[in-house]
């Protein structure tokens, strides 16, 4: 059974991806159409060192042989050796090693939603969260009415409310303030937070009389917010997030590059995230923001003309996770949403992960094809068994004994699971372990 094509056996498929050779049934080459492989999304699973990254690299190389469109989210930079003329590389921040010709890009803070900021800044206690939300609203208003608020933030302490009230009722401003995508100048958050800690009304003339047209003095709550402003300053200045808050050499944004990739001749766009650190959940939040951009493009119909596959290695970092403090945790759900609704927009996803149990069942059950490398952990194997109802115990029993680069191909379109030896890619991922023999 060398070729696995669409369900229409009479039609000769032009585009076939050669994965390797079958080991269960003679040494046949195994060729699969992208419809079968990616059409209902694909997951590459297996314990560390099993061969997921090599398989991913092989799949990418096979896609590159055709006039394909593939976006690769490279969390660790291990795919930087892909030197195909049809591959474009971009990187965030300043990775230690970049591919030749890779261009620096940045992710403007406008691409973050309110929940991303709440996850990064982790407000805690009863005061910080509400004040942070208030400050974000105020900064949105300041950005909408730059002439009224020339400092970029809204001064409240002891100020008259008239111009604020006028700005609030102008146009559709009031509705925009609660839109989590409405941009604001995040760098002014510490200043604005201080201004939010005021008494709502000033003293009027005479004892006990209030003046509702002015804000009062500082309410003393700011002392509870000082740890928050310290954290905000740390996040804004953190090297892990310099690709977001510090534009440096980048001339274009990730979104611009993805858009020009879609309309240009390149077949693969590799987005290198290796310089985005793990501090403050930066890498997770950044990857999720990029996923959200891709989903936004999908919803606007950008992939109808040419079906596109988004590859995400180390996907357990980016899927089904909640980051931030309990009260204001952000759910990293962009890739989950791509898995759930991308197909109908022409966007498919290929995930590679060493921890299937970390991926929600909702996502795993969306995966039409599984390429399963060696899996030793019982719970991971159970997850795989559950995800593909028809796999019988006997097929999962030998998952722990698969060799490096050997995998079981399981899917709704395959009558029985097939064991294959994946052919090594030409450009090997930089994923070797330490070279003890030569280095010690
Ligand atoms: N198809 C293959 N043919 C030959 N050797 C392979 C193959 N796939 C993997 N290997 C060997 O296994 C090693 C580990 O593979 P790989 O980096 O793909 O693992 P991984 O599953 O991605 O691990 P991790 O979860 O740690 O990222 C490779 O360095 C290579 O030596
Ligand atoms: Mg890997």
Tab-separated table of C-alpha atoms and ligand atoms in Angstrom:
chain	number	residue	atom	x	y	z
A	1	UNK	CA	0.000	0.000	0.000
A	2	UNK	CA	2.492	2.628	-1.131
A	3	UNK	CA	0.263	5.621	-1.829
A	4	UNK	CA	-2.355	7.151	0.370
A	5	UNK	CA	-4.397	9.490	-1.693
A	6	UNK	CA	-7.817	11.025	-1.451
A	7	UNK	CA	-10.842	8.782	-1.258
A	8	UNK	CA	-11.260	8.982	-5.001
A	9	UNK	CA	-9.025	6.179	-6.259
A	10	UNK	CA	-9.654	6.894	-9.951
A	11	UNK	CA	-7.997	10.308	-9.754
A	12	UNK	CA	-4.223	10.426	-10.138
A	13	UNK	CA	-2.818	12.840	-7.561
A	14	UNK	CA	-0.146	15.214	-8.756
A	15	UNK	CA	0.941	16.392	-5.329
A	16	UNK	CA	2.281	13.540	-3.197
A	17	UNK	CA	4.482	13.969	-0.162
A	18	UNK	CA	6.946	11.159	0.311
A	19	UNK	CA	7.398	10.515	4.020
A	20	UNK	CA	9.642	7.479	4.003
A	21	UNK	CA	9.284	3.725	3.708
A	22	UNK	CA	6.783	1.434	5.243
A	23	UNK	CA	8.306	-1.076	7.644
A	24	UNK	CA	5.172	-3.013	8.501
A	25	UNK	CA	4.494	-4.185	4.987
A	26	UNK	CA	7.673	-4.629	2.943
A	27	UNK	CA	9.893	-1.649	2.147
A	28	UNK	CA	7.466	0.407	0.088
A	29	UNK	CA	7.814	4.134	-0.213
A	30	UNK	CA	4.932	5.852	1.564
A	31	UNK	CA	3.471	8.805	-0.293
A	32	UNK	CA	0.560	10.788	1.036
A	33	UNK	CA	-1.466	13.605	-0.458
A	34	UNK	CA	-1.608	16.845	1.516
A	35	UNK	CA	-5.386	16.440	1.623
A	36	UNK	CA	-5.006	13.221	3.592
A	37	UNK	CA	-2.113	14.427	5.706
A	38	UNK	CA	-3.170	17.979	6.547
A	39	UNK	CA	-6.787	18.186	5.368
A	40	UNK	CA	-8.094	17.552	8.846
A	41	UNK	CA	-4.993	18.785	10.635
A	42	UNK	CA	-2.012	16.678	11.637
A	43	UNK	CA	-0.213	16.023	14.914
A	44	UNK	CA	3.318	14.673	15.250
A	45	UNK	CA	3.620	13.099	18.681
A	46	UNK	CA	6.370	11.304	20.554
A	47	UNK	CA	8.700	11.362	23.532
A	48	UNK	CA	11.784	13.580	23.415
A	49	UNK	CA	14.358	12.366	20.902
A	50	UNK	CA	11.843	10.220	19.036
A	51	UNK	CA	12.189	12.136	15.795
A	52	UNK	CA	9.374	14.703	15.719
A	53	UNK	CA	11.520	17.596	14.571
A	54	UNK	CA	13.175	15.531	11.869
A	55	UNK	CA	9.775	14.361	10.656
A	56	UNK	CA	8.556	17.956	10.684
A	57	UNK	CA	11.609	19.015	8.678
A	58	UNK	CA	10.974	16.180	6.220
A	59	UNK	CA	7.345	17.268	5.798
A	60	UNK	CA	8.476	20.864	5.212
A	61	UNK	CA	10.974	19.780	2.570
A	62	UNK	CA	8.382	17.687	0.818
A	63	UNK	CA	5.971	20.651	0.805
A	64	UNK	CA	8.721	22.871	-0.602
A	65	UNK	CA	8.947	20.670	-3.700
A	66	UNK	CA	5.539	21.990	-4.721
A	67	UNK	CA	4.088	25.447	-5.074
A	68	UNK	CA	2.889	25.280	-1.481
A	69	UNK	CA	2.260	27.789	1.323
A	70	UNK	CA	3.562	26.866	4.733
A	71	UNK	CA	4.126	28.988	7.837
A	72	UNK	CA	6.504	27.538	10.430
A	73	UNK	CA	6.559	28.802	13.983
A	74	UNK	CA	10.080	27.890	15.027
A	75	UNK	CA	10.194	28.287	18.805
A	76	UNK	CA	13.803	27.196	19.251
A	77	UNK	CA	15.425	28.206	15.969
A	78	UNK	CA	16.254	24.571	15.165
A	79	UNK	CA	14.999	24.836	11.581
A	80	UNK	CA	17.331	27.691	10.687
A	81	UNK	CA	19.338	25.498	8.270
A	82	UNK	CA	16.507	25.215	5.783
A	83	UNK	CA	18.270	26.902	2.904
A	84	UNK	CA	15.754	26.385	0.129
A	85	UNK	CA	15.478	29.291	-2.293
A	86	UNK	CA	11.718	29.247	-1.772
A	87	UNK	CA	11.969	29.654	1.989
A	88	UNK	CA	11.767	33.082	3.629
A	89	UNK	CA	13.002	33.597	7.180
A	90	UNK	CA	12.059	36.263	9.696
A	91	UNK	CA	13.066	36.573	13.346
A	92	UNK	CA	11.882	38.404	16.433
A	93	UNK	CA	14.475	40.025	18.686
A	94	UNK	CA	18.105	39.095	18.071
A	95	UNK	CA	18.612	35.307	17.950
A	96	UNK	CA	22.133	34.054	18.594
A	97	UNK	CA	22.318	32.555	15.102
A	98	UNK	CA	19.986	33.498	12.281
A	99	UNK	CA	19.487	32.038	8.813
A	100	UNK	CA	21.219	33.849	6.000
A	101	UNK	CA	18.890	36.549	4.714
A	102	UNK	CA	16.563	36.406	7.711
A	103	UNK	CA	14.868	39.755	8.321
A	104	UNK	CA	14.180	41.250	11.724
A	105	UNK	CA	10.525	41.892	12.490
A	106	UNK	CA	8.651	43.158	15.485
A	107	UNK	CA	5.284	42.481	17.005
A	108	UNK	CA	3.643	45.827	17.763
A	109	UNK	CA	2.017	45.992	21.173
A	110	UNK	CA	-1.220	46.834	19.336
A	111	UNK	CA	-1.371	43.154	18.362
A	112	UNK	CA	-1.825	42.248	22.005
A	113	UNK	CA	-5.250	42.122	23.542
A	114	UNK	CA	-6.142	43.209	27.013
A	115	UNK	CA	-5.944	39.663	28.343
A	116	UNK	CA	-2.374	39.330	27.019
A	117	UNK	CA	-1.400	42.386	29.038
A	118	UNK	CA	-3.185	41.116	32.099
A	119	UNK	CA	-1.252	37.841	31.791
A	120	UNK	CA	2.070	39.663	31.408
A	121	UNK	CA	1.515	42.156	34.205
A	122	UNK	CA	-0.143	39.735	36.657
A	123	UNK	CA	-2.115	42.178	38.798
A	124	UNK	CA	-2.970	40.710	42.170
A	125	UNK	CA	-5.206	41.561	45.098
A	126	UNK	CA	-8.370	43.609	45.136
A	127	UNK	CA	-6.939	46.935	43.999
A	128	UNK	CA	-4.428	46.221	41.233
A	129	UNK	CA	-6.681	44.408	38.751
A	130	UNK	CA	-9.514	46.954	38.630
A	131	UNK	CA	-7.055	49.879	38.596
A	132	UNK	CA	-5.120	48.318	35.729
A	133	UNK	CA	-8.305	47.892	33.722
A	134	UNK	CA	-9.303	51.488	34.473
A	135	UNK	CA	-5.873	52.690	33.394
A	136	UNK	CA	-6.079	50.783	30.118
A	137	UNK	CA	-9.486	52.368	29.399
A	138	UNK	CA	-8.142	55.829	30.146
A	139	UNK	CA	-5.131	55.310	27.904
A	140	UNK	CA	-7.407	54.170	25.084
A	141	UNK	CA	-9.412	57.370	25.451
A	142	UNK	CA	-6.197	59.419	25.498
A	143	UNK	CA	-5.133	57.760	22.256
A	144	UNK	CA	-8.518	58.382	20.637
A	145	UNK	CA	-8.390	62.094	21.584
A	146	UNK	CA	-4.727	63.092	21.313
A	147	UNK	CA	-5.517	66.789	21.047
A	148	UNK	CA	-7.342	66.876	24.345
A	149	UNK	CA	-4.772	64.724	26.133
A	150	UNK	CA	-1.484	65.938	24.757
A	151	UNK	CA	0.620	64.066	27.321
A	152	UNK	CA	-0.729	60.754	26.041
A	153	UNK	CA	-2.303	59.912	29.393
A	154	UNK	CA	-5.185	61.424	31.344
A	155	UNK	CA	-4.383	63.534	34.361
A	156	UNK	CA	-7.008	63.077	36.995
A	157	UNK	CA	-5.574	64.033	40.384
A	158	UNK	CA	-7.225	67.352	41.329
A	159	UNK	CA	-8.312	68.020	37.734
A	160	UNK	CA	-11.625	69.217	36.287
A	161	UNK	CA	-13.638	66.468	34.578
A	162	UNK	CA	-15.153	68.588	31.786
A	163	UNK	CA	-12.720	67.733	28.973
A	164	UNK	CA	-12.714	64.076	30.021
A	165	UNK	CA	-16.505	63.979	29.892
A	166	UNK	CA	-16.534	65.647	26.475
A	167	UNK	CA	-13.968	63.159	25.116
A	168	UNK	CA	-15.982	60.274	26.504
A	169	UNK	CA	-19.170	61.343	24.786
A	170	UNK	CA	-17.531	62.234	21.465
A	171	UNK	CA	-18.271	59.904	18.545
A	172	UNK	CA	-18.309	56.230	19.449
A	173	UNK	CA	-15.502	56.602	21.964
A	174	UNK	CA	-17.392	55.155	24.900
A	175	UNK	CA	-17.956	51.822	23.129
A	176	UNK	CA	-14.393	51.592	21.874
A	177	UNK	CA	-12.984	51.792	25.377
A	178	UNK	CA	-14.159	48.309	26.224
A	179	UNK	CA	-12.948	46.736	22.990
A	180	UNK	CA	-9.993	44.538	23.976
A	181	UNK	CA	-8.342	45.239	20.623
A	182	UNK	CA	-8.489	49.023	20.901
A	183	UNK	CA	-4.860	50.195	20.984
A	184	UNK	CA	-3.302	52.221	23.777
A	185	UNK	CA	0.163	53.363	24.700
A	186	UNK	CA	1.300	50.657	27.058
A	187	UNK	CA	4.464	52.548	28.042
A	188	UNK	CA	2.348	55.143	29.840
A	189	UNK	CA	0.613	52.601	32.081
A	190	UNK	CA	2.642	53.407	35.226
A	191	UNK	CA	1.796	57.134	34.931
A	192	UNK	CA	-1.843	56.417	34.234
A	193	UNK	CA	-2.104	53.956	37.124
A	194	UNK	CA	-1.027	56.692	39.517
A	195	UNK	CA	-3.733	58.958	38.122
A	196	UNK	CA	-6.385	56.282	38.620
A	197	UNK	CA	-5.785	56.276	42.359
A	198	UNK	CA	-7.872	59.388	43.107
A	199	UNK	CA	-10.983	60.246	45.058
A	200	UNK	CA	-13.892	60.363	42.607
A	201	UNK	CA	-14.951	63.836	43.746
A	202	UNK	CA	-13.132	66.885	45.061
A	203	UNK	CA	-14.156	68.872	48.141
A	204	UNK	CA	-16.554	71.667	47.339
A	205	UNK	CA	-17.128	74.893	49.230
A	206	UNK	CA	-18.130	74.384	52.799
A	207	UNK	CA	-17.749	71.404	55.146
A	208	UNK	CA	-18.956	68.059	53.773
A	209	UNK	CA	-19.808	69.504	50.345
A	210	UNK	CA	-18.503	67.620	47.321
A	211	UNK	CA	-17.698	69.016	43.894
A	212	UNK	CA	-18.674	66.370	41.307
A	213	UNK	CA	-17.092	68.367	38.467
A	214	UNK	CA	-13.574	67.676	39.693
A	215	UNK	CA	-11.608	64.640	40.807
A	216	UNK	CA	-10.259	64.721	44.312
A	217	UNK	CA	-6.728	64.220	45.545
A	218	UNK	CA	-4.699	61.040	45.625
A	219	UNK	CA	-6.663	58.335	47.418
A	220	UNK	CA	-3.753	56.414	48.896
A	221	UNK	CA	-4.520	53.288	46.850
A	222	UNK	CA	-1.440	53.871	44.761
A	223	UNK	CA	0.692	52.313	47.485
A	224	UNK	CA	-1.048	48.997	46.662
A	225	UNK	CA	-0.219	49.476	42.994
A	226	UNK	CA	3.490	50.175	43.371
A	227	UNK	CA	4.467	46.470	43.016
A	228	UNK	CA	2.372	46.404	39.850
A	229	UNK	CA	4.076	49.447	38.327
A	230	UNK	CA	7.443	47.885	39.172
A	231	UNK	CA	6.433	44.733	37.341
A	232	UNK	CA	5.077	46.678	34.371
A	233	UNK	CA	8.380	48.545	34.070
A	234	UNK	CA	10.275	45.238	34.317
A	235	UNK	CA	8.146	43.675	31.574
A	236	UNK	CA	8.436	46.706	29.302
A	237	UNK	CA	12.207	46.721	29.690
A	238	UNK	CA	12.687	42.954	29.599
A	239	UNK	CA	14.995	41.603	26.873
A	240	UNK	CA	12.552	38.693	26.456
A	241	UNK	CA	9.980	41.113	25.148
A	242	UNK	CA	12.240	43.531	23.344
A	243	UNK	CA	10.669	42.401	20.052
A	244	UNK	CA	7.383	43.852	21.280
A	245	UNK	CA	8.193	46.956	23.252
A	246	UNK	CA	11.472	47.894	21.635
A	247	UNK	CA	11.421	48.072	17.896
A	248	UNK	CA	15.221	48.159	17.385
A	249	UNK	CA	16.202	47.390	13.770
A	250	UNK	CA	12.926	45.924	12.628
A	251	UNK	CA	11.286	47.758	9.769
A	252	UNK	CA	8.175	45.638	9.408
A	253	UNK	CA	5.798	43.750	11.650
A	254	UNK	CA	5.091	40.032	11.717
A	255	UNK	CA	1.670	40.651	10.238
A	256	UNK	CA	3.095	42.695	7.329
A	257	UNK	CA	5.528	39.884	6.579
A	258	UNK	CA	2.864	37.192	6.701
A	259	UNK	CA	0.690	39.244	4.366
A	260	UNK	CA	3.466	39.815	1.862
A	261	UNK	CA	4.413	36.134	2.096
A	262	UNK	CA	0.859	35.162	1.172
A	263	UNK	CA	0.848	37.358	-1.901
A	264	UNK	CA	4.484	36.664	-2.840
A	265	UNK	CA	6.324	33.730	-4.433
A	266	UNK	CA	7.862	32.149	-1.298
A	267	UNK	CA	6.556	28.763	-0.244
A	268	UNK	CA	7.715	28.651	3.354
A	269	UNK	CA	7.796	31.419	5.929
A	270	UNK	CA	9.831	30.525	9.010
A	271	UNK	CA	9.201	32.713	12.055
A	272	UNK	CA	12.106	32.359	14.478
A	273	UNK	CA	11.038	32.885	18.100
A	274	UNK	CA	14.235	31.627	19.696
A	275	UNK	CA	15.175	35.017	21.126
A	276	UNK	CA	11.806	35.538	22.788
A	277	UNK	CA	12.517	34.347	26.317
A	278	UNK	CA	10.307	32.427	28.709
A	279	UNK	CA	10.421	35.152	31.361
A	280	UNK	CA	6.947	36.645	32.004
A	281	UNK	CA	5.490	33.937	29.702
A	282	UNK	CA	6.830	36.039	26.851
A	283	UNK	CA	7.255	33.248	24.328
A	284	UNK	CA	3.828	31.783	24.979
A	285	UNK	CA	2.082	35.127	24.787
A	286	UNK	CA	3.992	36.191	21.659
A	287	UNK	CA	3.368	32.891	19.850
A	288	UNK	CA	-0.284	33.089	20.776
A	289	UNK	CA	-0.512	36.661	19.479
A	290	UNK	CA	0.991	35.493	16.173
A	291	UNK	CA	-1.490	32.609	16.086
A	292	UNK	CA	-4.266	35.103	16.583
A	293	UNK	CA	-2.994	37.177	13.654
A	294	UNK	CA	-2.964	34.085	11.457
A	295	UNK	CA	-6.478	33.195	12.582
A	296	UNK	CA	-7.597	36.760	11.825
A	297	UNK	CA	-6.176	36.448	8.310
A	298	UNK	CA	-7.967	33.122	7.896
A	299	UNK	CA	-11.281	34.601	8.963
A	300	UNK	CA	-10.835	37.416	6.473
A	301	UNK	CA	-10.427	34.877	3.687
A	302	UNK	CA	-6.683	35.231	3.075
A	303	UNK	CA	-6.141	31.488	2.610
A	304	UNK	CA	-9.035	30.682	0.304
A	305	UNK	CA	-6.943	31.052	-2.829
A	306	UNK	CA	-4.172	28.834	-1.581
A	307	UNK	CA	-4.592	26.403	1.287
A	308	UNK	CA	-1.932	27.022	3.896
A	309	UNK	CA	-0.498	24.830	6.630
A	310	UNK	CA	0.807	26.329	9.871
A	311	UNK	CA	3.475	24.156	11.512
A	312	UNK	CA	3.977	24.539	15.262
A	313	UNK	CA	6.792	22.560	16.881
A	314	UNK	CA	6.958	22.324	20.679
A	315	UNK	CA	3.227	22.961	20.596
A	316	UNK	CA	2.688	21.935	24.221
A	317	UNK	CA	4.028	25.381	25.135
A	318	UNK	CA	1.382	27.207	23.185
A	319	UNK	CA	-1.778	25.170	23.339
A	320	UNK	CA	-4.453	24.930	25.954
A	321	UNK	CA	-2.415	26.809	28.530
A	322	UNK	CA	-3.471	29.483	30.945
A	323	UNK	CA	-0.887	32.029	31.946
A	324	UNK	CA	-0.969	34.831	34.491
A	325	UNK	CA	-2.364	35.054	37.996
A	326	UNK	CA	-5.578	33.215	38.818
A	327	UNK	CA	-7.916	36.188	38.756
A	328	UNK	CA	-6.676	37.553	35.463
A	329	UNK	CA	-5.297	34.511	33.632
A	330	UNK	CA	-5.211	34.643	29.861
A	331	UNK	CA	-6.117	31.531	27.924
A	332	UNK	CA	-3.697	30.812	25.102
A	333	UNK	CA	-6.309	29.657	22.675
A	334	UNK	CA	-5.261	30.993	19.264
A	335	UNK	CA	-3.948	27.692	17.895
A	336	UNK	CA	-6.803	25.842	19.504
A	337	UNK	CA	-9.182	28.062	17.563
A	338	UNK	CA	-7.167	27.490	14.381
A	339	UNK	CA	-7.562	23.737	14.950
A	340	UNK	CA	-11.282	24.123	15.512
A	341	UNK	CA	-12.244	26.524	12.765
A	342	UNK	CA	-9.249	26.937	10.435
A	343	UNK	CA	-10.128	24.103	8.060
A	344	UNK	CA	-13.102	25.826	6.538
A	345	UNK	CA	-10.971	28.898	5.813
A	346	UNK	CA	-8.244	26.911	4.053
A	347	UNK	CA	-5.909	26.987	7.040
A	348	UNK	CA	-4.627	23.708	8.469
A	349	UNK	CA	-2.313	23.091	11.325
A	350	UNK	CA	0.451	20.559	11.915
A	351	UNK	CA	1.484	20.338	15.568
A	352	UNK	CA	4.475	18.582	17.008
A	353	UNK	CA	4.586	17.922	20.719
A	354	UNK	CA	6.268	15.664	23.219
A	355	UNK	CA	3.449	15.986	25.718
A	356	UNK	CA	0.166	14.910	24.109
A	357	UNK	CA	-1.421	14.899	27.560
A	358	UNK	CA	-0.872	18.656	27.794
A	359	UNK	CA	-2.950	19.267	24.720
A	360	UNK	CA	-6.635	19.535	25.366
A	361	UNK	CA	-8.777	16.717	24.110
A	362	UNK	CA	-10.768	19.285	22.166
A	363	UNK	CA	-7.720	19.977	19.999
A	364	UNK	CA	-6.459	16.431	19.735
A	365	UNK	CA	-9.840	15.188	18.612
A	366	UNK	CA	-9.677	17.670	15.715
A	367	UNK	CA	-6.540	16.006	14.382
A	368	UNK	CA	-7.356	13.816	11.392
A	369	UNK	CA	-3.865	12.357	11.080
A	370	UNK	CA	-1.414	11.379	13.772
A	371	UNK	CA	2.248	10.579	13.197
A	372	UNK	CA	3.221	8.898	16.438
A	373	UNK	CA	6.868	8.323	17.301
A	374	UNK	CA	8.122	6.425	20.309
A	375	UNK	CA	5.845	7.107	23.276
A	376	UNK	CA	6.753	5.692	26.647
A	377	UNK	CA	4.510	7.513	29.068
A	378	UNK	CA	1.310	5.567	29.714
A	379	UNK	CA	-0.837	8.636	29.995
A	380	UNK	CA	0.418	9.932	26.656
A	381	UNK	CA	-0.370	6.596	25.060
A	382	UNK	CA	-3.845	6.615	26.525
A	383	UNK	CA	-4.403	10.059	25.066
A	384	UNK	CA	-3.386	8.781	21.648
A	385	UNK	CA	-5.653	5.746	21.973
A	386	UNK	CA	-8.568	7.942	22.927
A	387	UNK	CA	-7.891	10.448	20.168
A	388	UNK	CA	-8.183	7.883	17.432
A	389	UNK	CA	-11.047	5.627	18.325
A	390	UNK	CA	-10.193	2.894	15.871
A	391	UNK	CA	-6.615	2.254	16.994
A	392	UNK	CA	-6.624	-1.036	18.788
A	393	UNK	CA	-4.518	-1.939	21.770
A	394	UNK	CA	-2.142	-3.974	19.631
A	395	UNK	CA	-1.095	-0.915	17.624
A	396	UNK	CA	-0.421	1.166	20.685
A	397	UNK	CA	1.400	-1.665	22.433
A	398	UNK	CA	4.505	-1.259	20.322
A	399	UNK	CA	4.648	2.551	20.546
A	400	UNK	CA	7.313	2.355	23.313
A	401	UNK	CA	9.593	0.192	21.153
A	402	UNK	CA	9.721	2.332	18.012
A	403	UNK	CA	13.218	3.265	16.865
A	404	UNK	CA	14.409	6.810	16.227
A	405	UNK	CA	12.668	8.132	13.161
A	406	UNK	CA	10.158	5.311	13.135
A	407	UNK	CA	6.521	6.263	13.496
A	408	UNK	CA	3.002	4.931	13.233
A	409	UNK	CA	0.747	6.723	10.815
A	410	UNK	CA	-2.798	6.749	12.101
A	411	UNK	CA	-5.707	8.550	10.609
A	412	UNK	CA	-9.301	8.652	9.588
A	413	UNK	CA	-8.272	8.096	5.971
A	414	UNK	CA	-6.071	5.075	6.646
A	415	UNK	CA	-7.767	1.712	6.891
A	416	UNK	CA	-5.115	0.426	9.296
A	417	UNK	CA	-2.229	2.128	11.109
A	418	UNK	CA	1.035	1.874	9.128
A	419	UNK	CA	4.518	1.821	10.609
A	420	UNK	CA	6.984	3.891	8.623
A	421	UNK	CA	10.636	4.782	8.796
A	422	UNK	CA	10.638	8.510	8.096
A	423	UNK	CA	13.281	9.524	5.570
A	424	UNK	CA	15.815	11.943	7.103
A	425	UNK	CA	15.491	15.537	5.883
A	426	UNK	CA	18.349	17.136	3.934
A	427	UNK	CA	18.582	20.132	6.284
A	428	UNK	CA	18.630	18.481	9.687
A	429	UNK	CA	17.060	20.346	12.601
A	430	UNK	CA	19.664	21.569	15.067
A	431	UNK	CA	18.373	19.296	17.785
A	432	UNK	CA	21.257	16.969	18.598
A	433	UNK	CA	21.987	16.341	22.237
A	434	UNK	CA	25.401	17.111	23.776
A	435	UNK	CA	28.379	15.489	22.034
A	436	UNK	CA	29.904	13.955	25.145
A	437	UNK	CA	32.386	11.705	23.321
A	438	UNK	CA	34.128	14.486	21.490
A	439	UNK	CA	33.624	17.286	24.000
A	440	UNK	CA	34.585	15.587	27.255
B	1	LIG	N1	13.996	9.881	10.405
B	1	LIG	C1	15.125	9.725	11.074
B	1	LIG	N2	16.132	8.998	10.581
B	1	LIG	C2	17.279	8.845	11.264
B	1	LIG	N3	17.526	9.388	12.471
B	1	LIG	C3	16.564	10.123	13.037
B	1	LIG	C4	15.319	10.336	12.372
B	1	LIG	N4	14.557	11.098	13.144
B	1	LIG	C5	15.283	11.364	14.240
B	1	LIG	N5	16.487	10.804	14.193
B	1	LIG	C6	17.549	10.904	15.236
B	1	LIG	O1	16.936	11.211	16.466
B	1	LIG	C7	17.430	12.441	16.995
B	1	LIG	C8	16.324	13.230	17.657
B	1	LIG	O2	15.333	13.569	16.727
B	1	LIG	P1	14.447	14.874	16.876
B	1	LIG	O3	15.266	16.042	17.191
B	1	LIG	O4	13.591	14.949	15.675
B	1	LIG	O5	13.597	14.481	18.156
B	1	LIG	P2	12.332	15.208	18.755
B	1	LIG	O6	11.272	14.175	18.854
B	1	LIG	O7	12.023	16.438	18.016
B	1	LIG	O8	12.827	15.542	20.231
B	1	LIG	P3	12.404	16.791	21.177
B	1	LIG	O9	11.050	16.466	21.720
B	1	LIG	O10	13.433	16.761	22.244
B	1	LIG	O11	12.418	18.025	20.351
B	1	LIG	C9	18.040	13.147	15.813
B	1	LIG	O12	19.106	13.974	16.213
B	1	LIG	C10	18.496	12.019	14.939
B	1	LIG	O13	19.788	11.610	15.304
B	2	LIG	MG1	12.001	18.495	18.506
